[in-house]
């Protein structure tokens, strides 16, 4: 019987259970007593937060990655993001990837007017003296290395905070940073 979990990955944690290198890193196993064989489906960078799906079922992991499921991110950016920048994001932008250039696929993007309540981040972002910030929603079906961060930088609005809020039809809901919810299944179709 496989087990499935939804996690609000906090800032500063790796999306893995084992880290072989010398430096001490915070790992997912410190957040909850997961059963042996639990794996993260996809990843979030150490400095990204939000929805992470975990499972003991390797086939489920393959299914999620093969279906090109939508992933929605809320990004806090440096400056007040413009409708022009949103349109550029929607149409795809050129980012650096593996030493070359890559044009991202069309995606959904919008300005977020109601500031989400994700709670304070473990590491302070910065304060208002450094200028205004704003939030945008970006939904992609691809997942290149640090893609969303590179996309906002490409349109002139560097990412300060990135929180994944949805994978397919699975939402972050009201989970707080570090909270884990065990579920019977992932309803991913979208």
Coordinates of N, CA and C in Angstrom, one line a residue, residues 18 22 53 62 64 66 68-69 71-72 74 81 84 107-108 123 134 151-152 166 170 175 185 187 189:
X18 N 18.6 12.5 1.3 CA 20.0 12.2 1.5 C 20.8 13.2 0.8
X22 N 29.8 17.4 1.9 CA 30.2 17.7 3.3 C 29.4 18.7 4.0
X53 N 5.0 17.4 -3.7 CA 4.3 16.1 -3.6 C 5.4 15.0 -3.3
X62 N 6.7 9.0 -12.0 CA 6.8 9.0 -13.4 C 5.6 9.6 -14.1
X64 N 3.4 11.8 -13.0 CA 3.3 13.2 -12.8 C 4.3 13.9 -13.8
X66 N 5.5 12.7 -16.6 CA 5.3 12.4 -18.0 C 4.1 13.2 -18.6
X68 N 3.2 16.3 -18.1 CA 3.4 17.8 -18.3 C 2.3 18.5 -17.6
X69 N 2.2 18.2 -16.3 CA 1.2 18.8 -15.5 C 1.5 20.3 -15.2
X71 N 2.1 23.6 -13.3 CA 2.7 24.0 -12.0 C 2.5 25.5 -11.9
X72 N 1.8 25.9 -10.8 CA 1.6 27.4 -10.7 C 2.5 27.9 -9.5
X74 N 3.6 31.5 -7.3 CA 3.5 32.9 -6.9 C 4.9 33.4 -6.7
X81 N 5.6 45.0 -11.2 CA 5.6 44.3 -12.5 C 4.5 44.9 -13.4
X84 N 3.1 44.8 -19.6 CA 3.9 44.4 -20.7 C 4.9 43.2 -20.3
X107 N 3.0 30.4 -21.6 CA 2.5 30.0 -20.3 C 1.4 31.0 -19.8
X108 N 0.8 30.7 -18.7 CA -0.2 31.6 -18.1 C 0.6 32.5 -17.1
X123 N 14.3 33.4 6.1 CA 15.3 34.4 5.9 C 14.6 35.6 5.3
X134 N 6.2 43.5 -5.9 CA 4.9 43.1 -6.3 C 4.9 41.5 -6.5
X151 N 13.0 33.6 -15.9 CA 11.9 34.2 -16.7 C 11.7 35.6 -16.1
X152 N 11.5 35.8 -14.8 CA 11.2 37.1 -14.3 C 12.4 38.0 -14.5
X166 N 0.5 25.3 -6.7 CA -0.4 24.2 -7.3 C 0.4 23.4 -8.3
X170 N -3.8 19.8 -7.5 CA -3.4 19.7 -6.1 C -2.9 21.1 -5.7
X175 N -2.0 25.0 4.1 CA -0.8 24.5 4.8 C 0.1 25.6 5.2
X185 N -4.6 10.1 -2.5 CA -4.2 10.1 -3.9 C -3.9 11.5 -4.4
X187 N -4.9 14.1 -7.2 CA -5.9 14.4 -8.3 C -5.2 15.4 -9.2
X189 N -5.3 15.7 -12.8 CA -5.7 16.1 -14.1 C -6.1 17.6 -14.1

